Structures are given as C-alpha cells and as structure tokens.
C-alpha cells in the first residue's frame, strides 16, 4: 500500500517557528514518525513538501495514480486553493486533511476549508499525532474497502 | 487516567440506521473498542449517551472534575448547544470533538461547530476509527502534559 | 395504520393562552378530533406532548418504528432542534409538519424550519383544522404507496 | 359560498411533465376534484389558470369582490410577484397558498414566498390533496367567521 | 410638450381600496388633475394603466420616442421589473418615479427600486400631490434643458 | 402656517461647488424662492442651516413645537444621524425629506435614509424644485388635515 | 408579591468556576441575598435552577400563573431557546433578563438574546448586584402598575 | 432539426438603441443570419420575440415539444423570471442562454441568471456572433446525442 | 466618590414627549433622584446633558480624570458614536450604559451599541429606576475594588 | 493574426478524467482542433498549459504584447486568481473566457469569475466546441475592429 | 505652499493616554515636527484639532479654498462621518488620510474608512512618522502637479 | 541594517503599463531610489520581484531571518495569499505593506488585505513615494526599538 504525505506552504518551517502553536518537532521528525508507523501498517510513505501551489498540483497529478491514498496538510492553501481541490477531484483518490493546530480555534478565515467536503476526513488540533491518527484510520479504511 | 466518552442524541441508533453514512457498528461495539484501546493505553473509559441536552450537561458537571479528558460526539448538539459549550468551559477539562461522518461534506448547517473553538481538536470522517484516533492522541497529549 | 401525533413545547397550553393566535380549543380537544377522524380513516392515533427536546427524540426513536407516519407540531423546536431532525432522518418514517398559526406571517425566526426539507409536507395557518387536513392527506398518501 | 381556484404559470402542464415531482393528475383532474368537494361543502369553485402575471391580477381584481375566499397555487410567481401580492392586499379577501410539492425541500429560491405573510395559510407538499385540504379548512374557517 | 403618465399594477383600484394608505381619489380623478395641471403648464398628458409588465413595456417603446418625459408609478413592478428598467434605458427619455405612499416607511421590500438609479428623480409619500409635484418639476427641468 | 426649512452640512456651499450635481443656485437663492412660494401659500418659512448635528437638533427642539411642518435636507446626516431622527420623533411634527440630487443614483451609502421611514415623504432628484414641490404638497396635506 | 428567580444551565457552578468572569459568590449566596432583599421589599422569592430547557419551561408554565414577575438568568439558553421565549409569551408575566457578566463584551454569539425583545428589561455586567438591581426595579414597576 | 430562437423584452429595439452596447444590427438582421447558418447546418429556425413573460412561457409550452433545442436571449427576464425557468424545466428540452453584451461586466444584478444552472450553456459578450456560436455548438451537441 | 451622569441627545425632552415610552419624569427629576441616592451612598453626582457629540466628548475628557465612574445614557449616539467610544477608551474610567426603554424591543438599529463592549455593564428597560440600579451597582463595584 | 490559447490547472488531464463532465477529448485533441480552425480563419494559435499561476502570468506578460487576442480556460484560477486578472489588465489585450462545463450549474464557488468583468466575453458549457465558438467570434470581432 | 493639518476627536489626548497604542508624543510635539518638516519643504502648516464634527467641517469649508492640500487624522470620524466626506468632496482639495496606529489590525469597525476612496492616499500604522511620511509625499505630489 | 524590498505579480511591468494608475517610473527606477534612500539611512536594500506566490514565500523564508525588516508590495496577492501571510507570521519580522495606487478607491476586492492586520503599517496611494515613506518610517521604528 502506498500513501502520499503532502505538506503545503511554510510547513518546512515546523519546529523552528511558533512552537507554542505547532509544537517543537520538525517536518523531518514528523515524516520519519509517519514513515515508521507506515512500515508497521505495511504502507509505504511518499513524502512531499512545497511552498508552491503548482508544484503540489503537479505532484498530485503525477503520483496519485500510483498511490492508494493521500494525507495532506495543505497549510494556508486549505482555505483558497480551488486548483488543488480540482486536482484531488481529478485523480479521485481518497485523502485525509490534517491540521497540526485546531484551525477552528484560530482566525475566522481558517475555519473554512475548500478541500474538506471532498476529503474522506478532516483531523485538526492533534499536533503531530494527527498525522499518525489519520494514517491509522486511512489505512484501516483502505484495507476494509479491498 | 480517566477519559469520559460522551455520545449525544440519536447516536444510540448507530449501526441500525443509515449504515451507509454511519457504518454498521453499534454504539456498544464502538464503546467496547474504545474501552479495549483505553485498557492498552492505561486509560479507564467512562461511557455515556443521552438524547437530552440537560442530561449531558449534568454528566459533564458531575464527572469531568474527576476525569483527565473527554471524547465527545455531540451529534446535532454540536451545531447549537451553547449550554454544553458553557459546561465544557466551566469544567475546564481538555476534550476532543469526534464525528463519525465527514460533517464538512454534508448539509451546510453541519459545517459549524459551537464546541470546536474551545476543544483541543476535531476529528471528522474517520468512522468508528475516529474515536480510537482521538483517544490515542488525547492520551498522548495528556501524558506529555504531565 | 398507526399515526403518531407529536406536539412540542408550550402546546399543552393551547386554548388557555393567546386564543387570538392559537384559537380556543385545548390540546385535548384537538387530539380528540384527530383521533375521531383517524377512526373514520382507519388510523390509530398515538398522541404525545412534551416540553423537552430529549423526550420528543426518545418518543420518536421508540414509537416511529412501529408507526406508519407522523404528524408533528414541534412548536419552537421547529426552528432550531437539529437533534429532532436527526431523529426523523434516523427513523425514516414520513412525517408532516403542522403549525396552527401562519408562521410565515410572524417573527422572522419563525419563517425557517429545520425540519421542513425532510418532511413530506408543511401545513401552516389552518388552525386546529391543519391537523385534520394533514392527517387526511398523509393517510391518503400512505394508502397510495401501499 | 364562492371560492376562486387560481393556478399560475406552467401548472397547465400538470400530469404531463415531471410526474415524480408533481404527480400524474392533470390540472383538469384536480379542478374537477376540487369542484366536487366544493359541491359537498356547499361552495362554488371558480377555476382559472394563466401563465401571465397580468392576467392573474386582472382575474383577482375582477372576481375577488364577488367571492368569499381564494385558493392559489401561484407557481413560480409565489417567489417574486409583488404585484400579485398587492392585488391580494387590495381586494382583502382571505386566501390560502397551495403548493403541490414541498417547496421547502427544493431549490433555495423556492423557500421564500412573497405571498405567505398576507395569506391565511400555506400548504405545501400534500400533492393534489393539498387543494382539498386547503378547501376544507378554508370553508371551515369562513363558516366559522360568519 | 408631451408627458406620458404611466400607472402600474393595481393602481386602477385607487380610491376604492385601502384609502388610509392610498387616499380616496380614484385613478381617473388623479389623471384628470394631472391633465389639468399639464394644460396650465403647456404639457399634453398621455395616460396609461396596465396590470401587465409586457403591456407597460410595449407602451413605453411605442410612445416614449414621441414624448418629452415620463411620469411613472410602477406599483409593485418598481421593486423587480428589470425589463421595464431596460425599456427606460433603451428609449432614453427622462422619467420621474412617483409613489403615492411613503415606500420607505412600509415593508422592507418596498425600500428598493430597480428604476430609481436611472430615473431623474423619485417622489414618495406626497399622495396624489406627488404626481403634480413631479409634473411641475419635470416640466421645469425639461424647459430649462431646451 | 409656519414651516421650518432646515438644511444640513455642506449645503451652505450650494451653487459654488459641484454645480453639475447640485445646480448653480445658492442656498440663499433657494431659501428666497421657498420663502416666496410660502408667501403665496400663506406659509411663513423659518430657514436654518448648520454643519453641526447638535445645532440641528437644538433648532428642531426649539422651533418645531411652534411650527406646523418641516422641510429638511439633512445632507450627509440623512444616512446616519439617529439623533436627528430621535429629535423628529420627539417633537412629532410632520416633515418632508428633500434631496437636491437623486440619491438613489449615487454611492451605495446614499441609498439609505435613517429619517425616511418616519417622514411624511421623500423627494429626491428634482433639484431646487424639490423644495418647492415638497412645500406645495406639505402645505396641501396640512390644510387638508385641519 | 411573588417573584420567580430562574437560573439556567451551568449557573449551579457559580462561585466555583471562572471567578474572574462570574465572581466568587455561589448561586446559593446570590439566592440568599435576593431572598433577603425581597423580604425588605415585601416580595417572596421562588428560586429555581436547571440545566434542562424542558425543566425550565415546565417551571414557568406551572409557577408563573401564581407569580407577579420573574427574574431570569437563562445562561446559554438566552441565545437560542425559542421554546423558553414561547413559554414567557404564553404566560404573559413581566420578566427581567439578568446576566452576571457583560455579554456584549464577550463572544459574538452572546450579543443576541432571543428573550430580550419580549422582556421588560435586560441587565448585564453588574455581577451578583444585577439580580438585586433587577429585583428593586421590577418590584418598583409592579407596585406602580397596581 | 428544429431550433427555437427566443428573444425577450426590449430586444426588438436592437440596432436602434444603445449601439455602443448592443451593436448596430437589428433583431431582424440577427434572425436572418441565424436562419442562414441554420440552413447550412440543416436546422430550421423558429424565431420569436415578446416583451411579455407570459407570452414567452406560452411559446415555450406550445413549441418546445416539437423542437430539438432552444436558443434564448431572455433579456432582463434572465435575472428574475422563475416562471420562464419553470417552463424550461417542464418541457425538458436543451437550451443555450445567449447575451449580446458581457453581462458579467455590467450592473451587479446582471451577473446572476436564474436560467443558467438548468441551461446547457451560457454565452455572453460575443455580440450577434454569440447567437451563431451558440447555434453551431448546440447543433453539434444535439447531433452527437442522436 | 464622584460619579459623572451623562445624558445624550434629546434626553432633555424627557417627561414632556412620548411618556408611554420614556415615562413622565423629566430629566431634572431623574437627576435629582440620582443625586439623592448618591448622597445616601456617599457619591457626588456631576450631571451633564448635551445634544452635541463634541460637547459630550469634551465633557468626558475634562471631567473623567477627576471622577471615579460614569453613568451614561448616550441616546442615539449609543448606536454610532465611535468618537464617544474612543473618549471612554482614552480616559479609562469604568462606566455603565443606561437606557430608559428596552432598546432590544425597539427598532433593529437600537439593538447594537458601539459602547457596550467596553462598558462595565448595560442596563436597559428599567425606566428611571435604571439610573438608580446602575448607580447602586457601580458604587458597590467601585467600593469593592478599593 | 495571433491568438494565445491558455489552459490553466488540471486541464492537462482532460479526456482522461471525469469524461462525463469534461468530455473524452484530450487537451491535445482540442488544441489541434483549435489550431485547424485558426488556420481556416487565418489565425496562428499559440497554445500553453500550466498548473502554476506564476507560469501563466509569465506567459501572458511575455506573449500577449505580440498577440492579437487570447482564449483562456483558467480552470480553478478563474475564481480567485486576481494576479492573473491583473496581468490581463496590464497587457490590455482582448480575451475570451472559456469553460468546458457549465460552471453556473456546478458548485456555488464556480459561479463567480474574477476575470469575467474585464473579458470580452464568457462562454461556458459548450464543451470543446466552446473553444471553437470563442475563436470564431473573437477573430470576427478583431477583424471588425481593424 | 499651504497644508492644513487636521486632527479629529480625542487626538488632543495623544501622549497622555494609551501610549502603547499611540506612542508617547503629544499632539503638540507632532504638530511641531510636522511644522519643522514643512519648513524644510517650503510648506506652511495650518494645524487644527476638534472633537466636534461640525467644527471640522467649518474649518475645511473656510480654510481649504486657500490651501494646497490637507493631512487629516479624522480619528473615529474616519469610520462614519459622511458629512466630513462631503466637505472634502465639496472643496475638492487633495488630502491624505493618516492613522497613527494600524487600523487594519484593530477592531473590525476600524477597517473601513468613509474617506479613503476620495483621498489621495491612506497611511496607517507608522506612528507619528506617518504624518511626516504623508507630508513628504503630498508635497512631492503637489509640486509634480504644478 | 538590512531591509528586504519585495514586489509581487505584475509589478515588473511598472512604468510600461497603465501609467495613469501606477505612474511612469519602472520598477528598476523605484528600486534604485529606494536603494539610494537606504544608503542615506544606513540600510542595505535587498530587492526581489516574482509573479509566483511560491517564489515569494521561498524568498521570505530564506532571507527574512537575516534581515531587520521588510517592505512589500504584494500586488494582487495582497488580497488572497494566506500562504504569504503565514510566511510573514512564521519569520516574525516587521514588515510594511505598500501600494502604489490608493487601493481603497478601486474595485471592492482591493479594499481588503489579508496581510494588513499582521503588518506594522499600510501605505496606499502615495505612488513611488510610498516606498520611500515606508522605508523612512520603518527604519526610524527599527532604530527606536534597538
């Protein structure tokens, strides 16, 4: 089983900035933990990070066809990138939207996601654990569908 | 460690109605799975279900002081019970909001939660696995805070 | 054929308060008239009134499975009880929403019903006759479906 | 007693189009049933249908003064014809608004009626029976007022 | 100088209905007074009334080219007839919008006019005198432009 | 008969600024014309202009009790001075709101008047003639009421 | 004279939670102070607290007919319980809405009360003194009406 | 193949009014061009123009059943005639909405069409060529469906 | 202890106008009652009334530094005078907003106060007693803070 | 004559995804058809596709100055890329907005285009034929302007 | 060159109140700095401060005709004084709107200026330096225009 | 001291397009002027321009840590790039938002900035001088903080 792990703009700064909001783990740390859990669950993790919307769309178009599911923390793109939304709709693979912080407790503009209504699920506020939680459940759901 | 597991109105019907939306597991099945996982994690689970808002508030007021955290699927109360919100604010214990279905992909009125901005986290769309995912993360977060 | 007749909060005061809005018949009078008409139509009427949302949900969960249809005047709950709405969705029985007064001619907040879009029909402004009119039509519709 | 029965635009197509929404009875069938029921109740029915707003206003101005009440299914005019509303206000006769389908369960623009707040009542979703239900109640109300 | 005097739907009922809102003069009375004042001012008055939007548009298209200005009380069409608005825009003759009652003190929907922003002026609340006031001023303005 | 003629902020600049919008007559010219017409109609005109809201309120409180009616062009205060509105409500004398330009054809914020719904009438877009038109009608209305 | 003193959801926790917002007096302390002041004013105080909307409606229906007035701090129900509002409308007794904290300075959803427009008065932000202030004034008003 | 070509209110004035917005071709010119292109494509064109909403509905009801598709420039009715919308829904024939000018670049009220979401397509801003473009494509689509 | 008592526009008319809304006591009567109560409580009352926003701001800037607290009935300024709000913010003294009538039961525009969220408290609907109630509580609060 | 043909994000997937919405032709097929039609009309077609907003802006800046007009299907960027809008404004060349599907019949967010009001025209719902229709008309318009 | 320097309500308190928001310089200090910079640039500065809207309008009407440009910090009037806006429109001199604090980072109501769209420019958040920055640029712009 | 000078999409076209809106200076000219002024103030200027959002985010992430402050004209990204906003939040360096034109006087969508509330200041409408004004003030503020 192959799972894409996409992180959007500014998430490459994780662990070095605003640790009170996003925690002290770096993106590399999180990717490694997700990779390890994936190993336990029999799922290969394909990580990707970009600050550019177009790069994320390119990655989805290229890699989603060969993957079983996707975890995405689209960062700020969550709230306006209809182009990423369309990419997900086009490739048609199940994805889970993850947010490290509880977006519903932050600025008004972070309450709305343009991805959530076509996602399988949304996980917000569980910190780095949210990626693990989403992976566990997504793999479980995918196995059930087989 | 003690975790309250609160389910709101109509969740007692889980497994018997609309299985295409909510899955085929009954609430008893889910409670049992959460209990087992709690056991693995060293957390006692205190389950409760009610169709009445007042009963849920009473339960929170009575039981939250002796608990470490709370998992709640408030059902439709999620969207308007400011009184349950106030109960959570009053007792001040960390809670995670769980939804079996992806509320962001359903009717407009289900997109807004009056609880989410004072919750630690919100998990929606992972089915019964959402309870397990929320429990795993909440216990992890609580242990970290100790 | 069995029809539930549910009346929500404050409808127990019918006939004794605001007769210029709600008429001078008591709830007991109306229930009796509905019962008599039900008898003519071959339908058993199961009446229920409560001021508590939870009690109405319990009643629906318990009694709807054994009934053919439901008449409900949800009173003020019409405008915000998403939990009652969910109960109706869960039990899946056809119901007609009845209002004694013409809610569309009263305060703005009474113009919107959170039940109406999943109801079979809405009848408002026909006074106590609205219950009879709704019963006649609901029984007719149910017989046609058989 | 004389009751006008007004049907607005496109209702002349009843029974031949979209039977899953509007049923399979033609407008002539419905008019006949209403006429028969009117006969039982001692009410003469004066039917009228037009696709033109001006024609409906002319009809109301001409015929309402000699009538006791009005049943109207204004079709799409329900949602924007302030001119028909003004006609009703001017003639001052009690009228009931009837909709064959449950307008509250259809497109957003069908939820609002510019007539409802000056009508006696609104009946929606009872199919052709809605006309009968409205007639029964309207006649009852008119007799009571005498 | 030739001035069209257009009255929209239900204004043919003036004087016979709601005299507390619209006064007790009939439309014929008002037309006569406007005609007399026009005579004093050297302006021929061409009166027209219709309940049908299309008839008003036809009248404007046919008669405006040969006229110098227009007085219109569009009745309820004031609030939604974009087609009459377009007719005015197309013929390009100056017109004044007249309302017998003070529309700004009535229902919310009467506060907005789809004609007013392309009119020369709007007069509301002066009763039948509003027609005279508008005529006086319009003739004055037209003479000044010559 | 005594009529107050109140002009609000910046109307003292009439005739010297933006003549394409407001015409080339000065406020003194207009006041004189209104005074002359008042003389013809048997009405004494009491003119007043101020740029300060408080001064206008003081004037209304002091002079309205001895007057029969009021003409007011409140300028920009039209759109937000609830204090002037309250002054009119308190003194209870009939007033007509006059605007030289057609406010409905200008910026969005000029479309709404906080005075209009308690005024007898609103006249907008007739230039200086609007004052005369309003005076004619107001005097007519006042005489009729006597 | 008999005055009902109703406190809604979570107010039983007063004094033990969030003292910086709600003060350090318990509900029992407040009730006692109100009782004592009532005694001075010749008014019997009938206290009641419940977390359940239905229980508050039942209490109002049962006790209001024998009371002269009501003080209510409806807690979060203030903002959405149309059913409590209807109960007040039905029993028709004068009531004053009290809030310990200044609701206008808190979350947006606390700015709107569904009760306030049918209340005699609203007092917010005066702490426990708000109950005394409301009682003093309500008794004064009631005596004046006698 | 038979294609209806419907033009709504004021479009009979094309070429004689506002040529800078609508071009200098008359409606007759455009109809002739569409007819010629239809001939090339093997499609008979049935033209119709009316200023009255009811007349357009009558035309659609009568002629659509015998036609394969419809081109309509509904003029101002585009923005509010729900009755024409219902007529299209009732007859169920594919239609293309054409606008000579770019409605999206004009007044706000012209940005919304009540027809567009049930149309096959919308073409705006291509001038008289828009009719040809729409005809070409509609015929292509209809042939493909056969 | 020194308490400012500020009354805004039109409150100088109290007792002489609209007694059914504002009662029959004059402003002088109310000021005297407040002064007497202040004397009982050991608080000097400094009364002020103005119809001009600037005068009220000047008064606040000059007198608040030497005062302990402020009672203000800002009249219509309550709803839009951001400049008075800024004056209160600048001087930083605790103030209570008083309204004689229940503003929440009147026009929509009276429901919102631009002062309330920086006030200690808001009292509305208690008539002249509201000033006394506010004074009692404010003095109590101020003594407690000492 | 030179025409740019720009396709935005995810349009490179045409023909391989969601053929029921977008048809079964690939982007290459469409580009070829447009190229051929361009050849017939004497217009050179310069095609371009990118998933990145910045790349589309770069392309417009570089190529528009040497082109006569532009066809663009901006995909999801249609709804939020104000930067592409600014690029079009800056280069000042006429462009037509093309959508394969009828965006007005899809999700709410697809109804609004941030490009349309500065475009010459918008064509939506004609499938691949929309490009041809737009090309035909744009070339016609450009030739007319020469 | 002559530049008016207008400061609105409460700005006379600068330096003595809320220094964390507005800095510790007094208005006199700022005026002096602006005066000195004006001297360097060859511009005479005419300072004015008032808490009263009418006084500011009077000052603009009287002094703007003899000035070349205006700097204004209208304080809270920025957000609602349409009368000051009209004064600026009437005198037609270029003005720059200055705010000491970053109004876009404060309360929602401070985000909108009723002056900004007719100003040359808006400067917010640069502290006292904003006046200097605005003066430098305004003088530069005025010299360029000469 | 090091100051980043970031210019967003389409600003590379400055001086060559729409000079009536943006002036006739090229971006290179402006950068040079800013560089020179920086030299006078002892500040090194690091200029950057890109049409791609991702490139701007990369630049901020890479260069902000070594800089003291930032000037940014984000062009159209000002209005929707939440990702750039997040980059600024993450790096935590003070920045000033500059707009050449007065965005508050242009299209509605240009009135709102998603950056402004986390910026130090916003300068709009001062032309190229706005960059100098912002630099002067930013350097002054930074020196003061040292």
Tab-separated table of C-alpha atoms in Angstrom, chain B:
chain	number	residue	atom	x	y	z
B	1	UNK	CA	-6.048	8.150	33.688
B	2	UNK	CA	-9.807	8.547	33.221
B	3	UNK	CA	-11.470	9.549	29.967
B	4	UNK	CA	-15.160	10.341	29.575
B	5	UNK	CA	-16.747	9.107	26.337
B	6	UNK	CA	-19.902	11.100	25.664
B	7	UNK	CA	-22.293	10.428	22.790
B	8	UNK	CA	-25.160	12.766	22.064
B	9	UNK	CA	-28.645	12.481	20.534
B	10	UNK	CA	-29.501	9.655	18.143
B	11	UNK	CA	-26.092	8.030	18.438
B	12	UNK	CA	-27.786	5.208	20.353
B	13	UNK	CA	-29.190	4.227	16.951
B	14	UNK	CA	-25.730	3.684	15.422
B	15	UNK	CA	-25.425	0.542	13.358
B	16	UNK	CA	-29.126	0.122	12.938
B	17	UNK	CA	-29.859	3.200	10.807
B	18	UNK	CA	-28.203	4.809	7.777
B	19	UNK	CA	-25.259	2.388	7.783
B	20	UNK	CA	-24.040	3.959	4.517
B	21	UNK	CA	-23.387	7.173	6.432
B	22	UNK	CA	-22.504	5.989	9.911
B	23	UNK	CA	-21.253	2.419	9.353
B	24	UNK	CA	-22.654	-0.835	10.688
B	25	UNK	CA	-21.126	-0.914	14.151
B	26	UNK	CA	-23.454	-0.287	17.070
B	27	UNK	CA	-22.648	2.227	19.766
B	28	UNK	CA	-21.998	-0.697	22.125
B	29	UNK	CA	-19.439	-2.088	19.666
B	30	UNK	CA	-17.681	1.242	19.458
B	31	UNK	CA	-17.712	1.783	23.197
B	32	UNK	CA	-16.200	-1.675	23.629
B	33	UNK	CA	-13.425	-0.956	21.130
B	34	UNK	CA	-12.649	2.342	22.797
B	35	UNK	CA	-12.649	0.614	26.186
B	36	UNK	CA	-10.195	-2.013	24.934
B	37	UNK	CA	-7.884	0.566	23.452
B	38	UNK	CA	-8.148	2.577	26.647
B	39	UNK	CA	-7.060	-0.525	28.549
B	40	UNK	CA	-3.989	-0.842	26.316
B	41	UNK	CA	-3.171	2.816	26.928
B	42	UNK	CA	-3.812	2.677	30.673
B	43	UNK	CA	-6.966	4.777	30.469
B	44	UNK	CA	-10.290	3.977	32.071
B	45	UNK	CA	-13.201	4.829	29.773
B	46	UNK	CA	-16.473	6.197	31.263
B	47	UNK	CA	-19.152	5.936	28.569
B	48	UNK	CA	-22.379	7.924	28.466
B	49	UNK	CA	-25.137	8.520	25.941
B	50	UNK	CA	-28.201	10.740	26.110
B	51	UNK	CA	-30.694	12.351	23.804
B	52	UNK	CA	-31.254	15.200	26.240
B	53	UNK	CA	-29.011	18.245	26.390
B	54	UNK	CA	-29.637	18.731	30.098
B	55	UNK	CA	-28.559	15.174	30.868
B	56	UNK	CA	-25.284	15.696	29.016
B	57	UNK	CA	-24.620	18.904	30.930
B	58	UNK	CA	-25.373	17.165	34.215
B	59	UNK	CA	-22.992	14.340	33.281
B	60	UNK	CA	-20.203	16.757	32.394
B	61	UNK	CA	-20.641	18.766	35.575
B	62	UNK	CA	-20.617	15.645	37.728
B	63	UNK	CA	-17.943	13.569	36.062
B	64	UNK	CA	-15.476	15.949	34.424
B	65	UNK	CA	-13.869	17.084	37.703
B	66	UNK	CA	-12.717	13.511	38.342
B	67	UNK	CA	-11.601	12.869	34.763
B	68	UNK	CA	-8.457	13.733	32.804
B	69	UNK	CA	-10.022	14.324	29.420
B	70	UNK	CA	-13.171	13.878	27.368
B	71	UNK	CA	-14.126	12.471	23.990
B	72	UNK	CA	-17.458	13.758	22.736
B	73	UNK	CA	-19.578	13.156	19.723
B	74	UNK	CA	-22.291	15.657	20.483
B	75	UNK	CA	-24.358	14.740	17.427
B	76	UNK	CA	-26.658	17.543	16.354
B	77	UNK	CA	-25.955	19.441	19.596
B	78	UNK	CA	-22.545	20.185	18.065
B	79	UNK	CA	-24.185	22.852	15.978
B	80	UNK	CA	-26.267	24.769	18.537
B	81	UNK	CA	-25.864	23.674	22.152
B	82	UNK	CA	-24.175	26.691	23.648
B	83	UNK	CA	-25.164	25.278	27.020
B	84	UNK	CA	-22.927	22.223	26.506
B	85	UNK	CA	-20.192	24.583	25.369
B	86	UNK	CA	-20.566	26.526	28.598
B	87	UNK	CA	-20.390	23.305	30.590
B	88	UNK	CA	-17.071	22.474	28.940
B	89	UNK	CA	-15.779	25.966	29.590
B	90	UNK	CA	-16.838	25.727	33.226
B	91	UNK	CA	-15.176	22.386	33.967
B	92	UNK	CA	-12.071	23.293	32.001
B	93	UNK	CA	-11.006	19.784	31.027
B	94	UNK	CA	-9.449	19.087	27.612
B	95	UNK	CA	-11.847	17.463	25.173
B	96	UNK	CA	-11.759	16.224	21.603
B	97	UNK	CA	-14.771	16.535	19.311
B	98	UNK	CA	-15.384	13.414	17.227
B	99	UNK	CA	-17.736	12.957	14.278
B	100	UNK	CA	-18.223	9.622	12.578
B	101	UNK	CA	-19.104	11.140	9.222
B	102	UNK	CA	-17.333	13.996	7.470
B	103	UNK	CA	-19.588	16.814	8.612
B	104	UNK	CA	-17.873	19.210	6.221
B	105	UNK	CA	-19.249	17.222	3.288
B	106	UNK	CA	-22.845	17.244	4.482
B	107	UNK	CA	-25.533	19.920	4.910
B	108	UNK	CA	-24.360	23.492	5.408
B	109	UNK	CA	-25.603	23.579	8.996
B	110	UNK	CA	-23.253	20.734	9.918
B	111	UNK	CA	-20.151	22.698	8.917
B	112	UNK	CA	-20.179	24.871	12.008
B	113	UNK	CA	-19.492	23.601	15.493
B	114	UNK	CA	-20.152	25.715	18.569
B	115	UNK	CA	-17.760	23.496	20.502
B	116	UNK	CA	-14.747	23.305	18.198
B	117	UNK	CA	-13.047	26.547	19.104
B	118	UNK	CA	-12.737	25.555	22.764
B	119	UNK	CA	-11.889	21.930	22.006
B	120	UNK	CA	-8.355	20.603	21.784
B	121	UNK	CA	-9.112	19.050	18.453
B	122	UNK	CA	-11.784	17.979	15.997
B	123	UNK	CA	-11.814	14.669	14.139
B	124	UNK	CA	-14.441	14.120	11.450
B	125	UNK	CA	-14.999	11.456	8.834
B	126	UNK	CA	-12.842	8.603	10.122
B	127	UNK	CA	-15.857	6.482	11.116
B	128	UNK	CA	-15.600	4.474	14.364
B	129	UNK	CA	-11.835	4.765	13.953
B	130	UNK	CA	-12.172	8.454	14.743
B	131	UNK	CA	-12.857	7.596	18.392
B	132	UNK	CA	-9.729	5.440	18.565
B	133	UNK	CA	-7.653	8.084	16.768
B	134	UNK	CA	-8.907	10.768	19.118
B	135	UNK	CA	-8.269	8.580	22.169
B	136	UNK	CA	-4.715	7.725	21.087
B	137	UNK	CA	-3.856	11.353	20.552
B	138	UNK	CA	-5.634	12.700	23.605
B	139	UNK	CA	-3.901	10.208	25.885
B	140	UNK	CA	-0.596	11.053	24.233
B	141	UNK	CA	-1.180	14.748	24.740
B	142	UNK	CA	-2.250	14.274	28.359
B	143	UNK	CA	0.809	12.143	29.180
B	144	UNK	CA	3.026	14.767	27.614
B	145	UNK	CA	1.499	17.479	29.752
B	146	UNK	CA	2.109	15.540	32.982
